[in-house]
Amino acid sequence: MRYQFISRRKVLKAEPTPDYPPAHIHSLPPEILTEIFGHVNSKPGLVNLGQTCRRFHQLTVKHIYRELDFNAIKFIEFGINHLPLPKKRGIKESSSCINVIKSITITKPPIPNVQRSIKIAGSYNIETSDDNSTYNTFVQVFRSLLTESYSIQKITLDEVAPNFAFPSDTSRKSSSSVFRKPSKQIRRHLPHLTLKTQSGWTLPARLNQFSAIFDYFDEIDHLELVNFIIDDDFDNATIVKTAVIKKVTFSGCKYSAKKRKVIPLLSSCNTISLERIGAQRDLSLIDYVRGSTDSLSDLEIDMDSALFYNIIGGNKVLNFSKYNPFFRLVCSGEGRYATLKHVFLKNFDISTCVEKNFLEQDDWVIDDQGLGGFLRDMGIVKRLTIQIKSNKVCLKCGHINEDASVEHKVWHKIFKQLEGTNLTIWGPNRLIYKNFSTIS
């Protein structure tokens, strides 16, 4: 017989399960090991642990890939090694690590091709253009990540350049085959989306700066815009699909719109948050959102904004006489604010509003232009929550956070005169005061 079967010389055997002593780290259950590895703050240290054995690798992957932070080039390299991409640039199937990602930050996303003209000797114009391959690859990797990752909780685009925008012609397309049954799309939601401008820049916000995300997520719980200008052209970009946004935060944003119009993207928004308010005009962002939705129920305001204070004798003093009418209108529950049910004042440095000899005064007369009138007018709203700004004291003590320099006796004396105000006051770590006596 010319050909014969050659038998195997070695018979495959299952690897024996090692028997470790009770005090060995390998004898611990995976739940305890996961907790232990979670306290390792160094990612290189987690990588070294994961390379020791297969079991440690499976446990450390959850911590290594949970929060990722890349610049544009590193993000593209990550996508080529972990994601399926067109033109055979990536792998065939997505890596198992993709669905471990909870948060991803991309710094300085690339801008699209820009045509430029260069003059030579003052006479000859030469048209030049930047290479667009990096931008196109970035868009492919970003879209592939959104397609494959169903565990992602937060996306941050940091240091967005003035010319950055997603293309409007690369949205997800359905199959053109008439014989294929269309697949049922799963409704997805993204808990948090953040966009930040480049350092030192205040850029106009545009929908096409984050429009690609709408092709993959139907709901966005929280949209946060940092250092943007909100003007009339915010929603002028042509996009195929929008998402439902529940909460929008404007942090250090400037309002410059000349006319108010309905923004379909904000039609279901029920919460607006203003942080680091720079000018009185920026308070109009409340009306900007309220004009697009009928379900605005929660308002959050950063009371540490310099807008609300005057500097007198080197000390910050809250300008009650100027802003009490504004808060009275917001909490009135009438007209355009009829749907507002909860006002949350964040980082309120209440110590600047209370006199040092307050406890020694026998009778406290509520001043309409002071703290008493402020709290009384704010108490009209159904729910009022105040978060006390924490003070960091004494470098020798390691920056210990304290509630404030106001004693708890002060709170009880204030609210004894304000019975019926629906108020909750939180310190950095605990509840200070709570009174829901008038809530039905």
XYZ file of C-alpha atoms in Angstrom:
440
model
C 0.000 0.000 0.000
C 1.479 3.217 -1.163
C -0.115 5.583 1.378
C -0.567 4.748 4.993
C -2.156 6.642 7.884
C 0.338 7.835 10.381
C -0.985 7.640 13.919
C -0.406 10.379 16.454
C 2.623 9.941 18.592
C 1.104 11.956 21.443
C -2.394 11.733 22.858
C -3.944 15.058 23.887
C -4.717 15.196 27.563
C -6.554 17.794 29.546
C -4.313 19.996 31.594
C -4.433 19.013 35.266
C -6.043 21.499 37.607
C -3.370 22.834 39.943
C -3.957 22.357 43.636
C -3.009 25.506 45.524
C -2.761 25.796 49.312
C -5.633 27.638 51.061
C -3.529 30.741 51.732
C -2.491 31.096 48.063
C -3.965 33.977 46.043
C -5.117 31.536 43.332
C -7.361 29.840 45.886
C -9.482 32.953 46.307
C -12.859 33.089 44.541
C -13.055 35.258 41.392
C -15.349 37.790 43.102
C -12.693 38.556 45.729
C -9.901 38.656 43.141
C -11.924 41.121 41.067
C -12.267 43.383 44.111
C -8.531 43.123 44.818
C -7.556 43.937 41.237
C -9.964 46.873 41.293
C -7.732 48.602 43.860
C -4.701 48.479 41.551
C -4.491 52.052 40.239
C -1.739 51.405 37.698
C -2.762 50.017 34.312
C 0.788 48.738 33.607
C 0.518 46.869 36.905
C -2.768 45.295 35.804
C -1.209 44.320 32.475
C 1.649 42.594 34.291
C -0.853 40.731 36.471
C -2.832 39.656 33.415
C 0.261 38.185 31.789
C 0.975 35.799 34.664
C -1.806 33.317 33.872
C -5.014 32.864 31.906
C -7.232 33.258 34.964
C -5.696 36.579 35.960
C -5.949 37.747 32.359
C -9.706 37.180 32.309
C -10.142 39.106 35.564
C -7.835 42.046 34.826
C -9.289 42.710 31.364
C -12.429 44.136 33.006
C -10.344 46.778 34.776
C -7.884 47.493 31.963
C -10.562 48.191 29.349
C -13.193 49.749 31.624
C -11.992 53.339 31.084
C -9.925 54.172 28.003
C -8.256 57.466 27.071
C -6.671 57.914 23.626
C -5.480 60.578 21.275
C -6.588 60.184 17.651
C -3.580 58.124 16.488
C -3.671 55.725 19.448
C -7.420 55.323 18.992
C -6.920 54.272 15.361
C -4.256 51.748 16.406
C -6.632 50.398 19.041
C -9.380 49.997 16.439
C -7.157 48.138 13.979
C -6.251 45.613 16.699
C -9.721 45.191 18.206
C -12.402 46.080 15.646
C -13.540 44.827 12.231
C -12.868 47.529 9.633
C -13.491 47.762 5.874
C -10.744 47.135 3.307
C -9.280 44.362 5.500
C -7.602 46.852 7.810
C -8.957 45.437 11.054
C -9.677 41.967 12.351
C -12.545 39.780 11.105
C -14.500 39.854 14.360
C -14.438 42.309 17.213
C -12.313 41.521 20.239
C -14.033 40.195 23.353
C -12.599 43.201 25.200
C -14.846 45.640 23.321
C -17.916 44.851 25.413
C -15.978 45.512 28.615
C -15.564 49.223 27.795
C -17.628 51.524 30.010
C -16.045 54.896 29.246
C -13.873 56.146 26.385
C -12.225 59.548 25.933
C -10.817 60.624 22.565
C -8.550 63.679 22.656
C -8.068 65.923 19.611
C -10.186 64.061 17.045
C -8.783 64.812 13.549
C -10.400 67.367 11.271
C -11.440 66.688 7.649
C -9.479 67.739 4.581
C -9.044 71.507 4.188
C -8.236 73.078 0.836
C -5.662 75.845 1.068
C -3.984 78.225 -1.361
C -0.295 79.133 -1.104
C 1.247 82.085 -2.932
C 4.767 81.795 -4.338
C 6.669 85.018 -5.087
C 3.436 86.912 -4.618
C 2.112 85.836 -8.009
C 1.507 82.087 -8.301
C -1.281 80.343 -6.396
C -0.813 76.654 -5.621
C -3.768 74.690 -4.287
C -2.775 72.275 -1.535
C -4.757 69.896 0.611
C -4.031 67.923 3.738
C -4.076 64.149 3.645
C -7.551 62.910 4.554
C -6.621 59.306 5.338
C -6.275 59.842 9.100
C -9.686 61.494 9.326
C -11.411 58.803 7.227
C -9.833 56.003 9.247
C -10.825 57.714 12.488
C -14.466 57.907 11.359
C -14.410 54.212 10.344
C -12.937 53.136 13.694
C -15.351 55.326 15.653
C -18.388 53.961 13.831
C -17.140 50.391 14.191
C -16.743 50.933 17.943
C -20.325 52.205 18.254
C -21.556 49.220 16.251
C -19.735 46.567 18.277
C -19.771 47.965 21.829
C -23.062 47.493 23.668
C -21.643 48.137 27.146
C -20.363 51.667 26.639
C -21.718 54.168 29.177
C -19.846 57.385 28.445
C -18.228 58.936 25.364
C -16.045 62.044 25.646
C -14.658 64.004 22.697
C -12.012 66.251 24.244
C -10.204 69.248 22.720
C -12.509 69.444 19.712
C -10.957 71.613 16.960
C -12.883 74.434 15.215
C -13.194 72.494 11.935
C -14.068 69.118 13.419
C -17.295 67.541 12.162
C -18.560 64.121 11.198
C -19.401 63.632 7.511
C -23.084 63.651 6.669
C -22.906 60.977 3.934
C -21.548 57.996 5.912
C -24.556 57.148 8.023
C -25.415 53.523 8.627
C -27.247 52.136 5.615
C -29.629 49.224 5.439
C -29.090 46.306 3.092
C -30.236 46.850 -0.498
C -31.138 43.192 -1.042
C -34.869 42.676 -1.626
C -34.636 39.032 -0.531
C -33.101 39.695 2.886
C -35.542 40.189 5.726
C -34.822 43.484 7.476
C -33.412 42.952 10.950
C -35.204 44.392 13.952
C -33.132 47.216 15.381
C -32.497 47.166 19.123
C -33.279 50.480 20.782
C -30.041 51.649 22.390
C -29.337 54.455 24.812
C -26.132 56.213 25.858
C -26.002 57.447 29.477
C -23.459 60.260 28.976
C -21.999 62.180 26.019
C -19.480 64.998 26.605
C -17.912 67.446 24.147
C -15.106 69.802 25.189
C -13.373 72.454 23.110
C -9.639 72.918 22.758
C -7.920 74.758 25.589
C -8.310 78.509 25.215
C -11.040 78.207 22.565
C -14.752 78.931 22.735
C -16.272 77.368 19.624
C -19.771 77.459 18.137
C -21.603 74.214 18.888
C -22.843 72.290 15.833
C -24.905 69.126 15.548
C -22.472 67.555 13.069
C -19.814 67.548 15.803
C -21.600 64.553 17.351
C -24.183 63.560 14.714
C -22.538 60.169 14.038
C -23.643 59.004 17.484
C -27.299 59.468 16.526
C -26.999 56.650 13.969
C -26.363 54.136 16.759
C -28.121 55.478 19.855
C -31.801 56.368 20.072
C -31.596 57.996 23.509
C -28.894 60.042 25.238
C -29.514 60.473 28.944
C -27.056 63.340 29.427
C -25.483 65.660 26.840
C -22.722 67.871 28.254
C -21.253 70.778 26.271
C -18.145 72.481 27.695
C -16.949 75.948 26.580
C -19.140 76.209 23.484
C -21.054 79.109 21.957
C -24.765 78.447 21.479
C -25.929 80.523 18.508
C -28.579 80.502 15.773
C -26.710 77.912 13.661
C -26.553 75.199 16.324
C -28.943 72.860 14.472
C -28.369 74.013 10.878
C -26.442 70.866 9.916
C -28.334 68.347 7.791
C -28.511 65.042 9.648
C -30.546 61.960 8.812
C -31.491 60.937 12.349
C -31.574 62.541 15.785
C -31.767 61.070 19.268
C -33.881 61.758 22.332
C -31.935 63.799 24.898
C -33.144 63.761 28.509
C -30.675 66.168 30.148
C -28.391 68.870 28.756
C -25.564 70.584 30.648
C -23.986 73.849 29.520
C -20.643 74.255 31.307
C -18.899 77.561 30.633
C -21.050 78.022 27.518
C -21.977 81.399 26.056
C -25.401 82.223 24.653
C -25.383 84.419 21.540
C -28.531 83.402 19.649
C -30.469 86.391 18.337
C -33.755 84.566 17.912
C -35.324 81.613 19.657
C -36.538 78.648 17.683
C -37.626 75.101 18.315
C -34.704 72.634 18.418
C -36.056 69.130 17.602
C -33.072 67.553 19.367
C -34.256 69.051 22.695
C -37.958 68.275 22.308
C -37.862 65.592 25.057
C -35.371 67.309 27.386
C -36.605 67.425 30.995
C -33.475 68.649 32.825
C -31.149 71.568 32.170
C -27.956 72.287 34.102
C -25.953 75.523 33.991
C -22.363 75.432 35.274
C -19.667 78.116 35.405
C -22.080 80.807 34.212
C -20.082 83.735 32.866
C -22.609 86.454 32.016
C -26.193 87.386 32.746
C -27.090 86.721 29.107
C -26.090 83.075 29.536
C -29.067 82.544 31.849
C -31.184 82.756 28.676
C -30.065 79.192 27.935
C -32.933 78.152 30.219
C -35.447 79.772 27.872
C -33.505 78.424 24.885
C -34.177 74.856 26.024
C -37.604 75.550 27.487
C -38.798 76.889 24.119
C -38.167 73.483 22.528
C -39.751 71.215 25.132
C -42.946 71.036 27.164
C -41.519 68.604 29.734
C -38.847 70.703 31.484
C -39.167 69.656 35.147
C -35.668 69.980 36.681
C -33.276 72.923 36.776
C -29.706 72.780 38.130
C -27.702 75.966 38.686
C -24.063 76.283 39.753
C -24.190 78.850 42.561
C -20.382 79.070 42.616
C -20.465 80.971 39.312
C -18.812 84.398 39.559
C -21.907 85.921 37.957
C -23.897 85.863 41.208
C -21.305 87.575 43.428
C -19.845 90.998 44.089
C -16.368 91.468 45.527
C -16.600 93.770 48.556
C -13.520 94.288 50.685
C -11.884 91.239 49.133
C -14.838 88.991 50.062
C -17.476 87.378 47.845
C -20.985 88.636 48.562
C -24.020 87.169 46.839
C -25.922 89.867 44.960
C -29.406 89.060 46.277
C -30.941 92.368 45.181
C -30.074 91.672 41.542
C -30.844 87.960 41.260
C -33.673 87.360 43.741
C -36.243 88.446 41.095
C -34.760 85.924 38.657
C -35.043 83.020 41.107
C -38.512 84.183 42.163
C -39.646 84.033 38.530
C -38.089 80.607 37.927
C -39.709 79.090 41.024
C -43.067 80.811 40.607
C -44.638 77.833 38.832
C -46.451 80.162 36.478
C -46.394 80.776 32.740
C -43.435 79.265 30.933
C -42.103 77.761 34.195
C -45.336 75.971 35.097
C -43.814 72.525 34.483
C -40.742 73.147 36.677
C -40.922 70.953 39.796
C -37.359 70.697 41.126
C -34.599 73.284 41.486
C -31.117 72.099 42.470
C -28.577 74.721 43.591
C -25.055 73.270 43.404
C -21.890 74.464 45.142
C -23.728 77.072 47.220
C -21.225 78.743 49.596
C -23.821 79.567 52.233
C -21.139 80.844 54.628
C -20.851 84.055 52.581
C -24.543 84.812 53.239
C -24.714 84.344 57.020
C -23.491 86.961 59.459
C -20.954 85.913 62.077
C -23.161 87.065 64.983
C -26.276 85.424 63.541
C -26.822 83.089 66.516
C -26.580 85.979 68.986
C -29.514 87.794 67.379
C -32.779 87.203 69.246
C -35.132 87.828 66.334
C -34.247 87.287 62.708
C -36.162 89.587 60.386
C -36.451 88.119 56.894
C -35.006 90.608 54.431
C -36.597 90.553 50.983
C -33.202 91.398 49.482
C -31.246 88.883 51.564
C -30.878 85.201 52.310
C -34.276 84.928 53.986
C -36.145 86.387 51.031
C -34.089 84.237 48.691
C -35.002 80.990 50.467
C -38.621 82.035 50.908
C -39.030 82.729 47.190
C -37.185 79.552 46.242
C -39.456 77.567 48.552
C -42.417 78.144 46.252
C -41.156 75.406 43.954
C -42.325 71.879 44.770
C -38.795 70.619 45.530
C -35.715 72.637 46.382
C -32.318 71.019 46.929
C -29.197 72.900 48.014
C -25.746 71.348 47.851
C -23.314 73.109 50.162
C -19.930 73.905 48.660
C -17.196 71.981 50.445
C -14.252 73.930 51.819
C -10.766 72.460 51.712
C -8.914 73.495 54.825
C -5.400 73.074 56.214
C -2.801 71.653 53.860
C -1.181 69.879 56.816
C -4.366 67.875 57.364
C -4.429 66.621 53.791
C -7.176 68.853 52.317
C -9.955 67.658 54.628
C -13.380 68.404 53.155
C -15.764 70.157 55.531
C -19.458 70.937 55.087
C -19.013 74.674 55.519
C -18.098 77.194 58.188
C -21.791 77.393 59.203
C -22.853 75.539 62.347
C -25.873 73.248 62.296
C -27.568 75.479 64.893
C -27.698 78.175 62.228
C -29.709 75.926 59.915
C -32.359 75.251 62.547
C -32.685 78.931 63.410
C -33.073 79.893 59.749
C -35.666 77.273 58.898
C -37.635 77.789 62.083
C -38.652 81.107 60.529
C -39.243 79.457 57.136
C -41.614 76.672 58.079
C -43.396 75.228 55.074
C -40.444 75.600 52.712
C -39.842 72.344 50.844
C -36.110 72.221 51.270
C -33.296 69.678 51.325
C -29.708 70.647 52.131
C -26.778 68.356 51.422
C -23.218 68.636 52.609
C -20.402 66.936 50.687
C -21.050 63.584 52.358
C -24.282 63.754 54.338
C -27.752 65.189 54.654
C -27.860 68.370 56.768
C -31.491 69.451 56.656
C -34.732 68.053 55.253
C -38.264 69.403 55.459
C -41.045 68.122 53.198
C -43.886 69.248 55.439
C -45.908 70.893 52.692
C -45.552 68.207 50.054
C -48.858 66.424 49.570
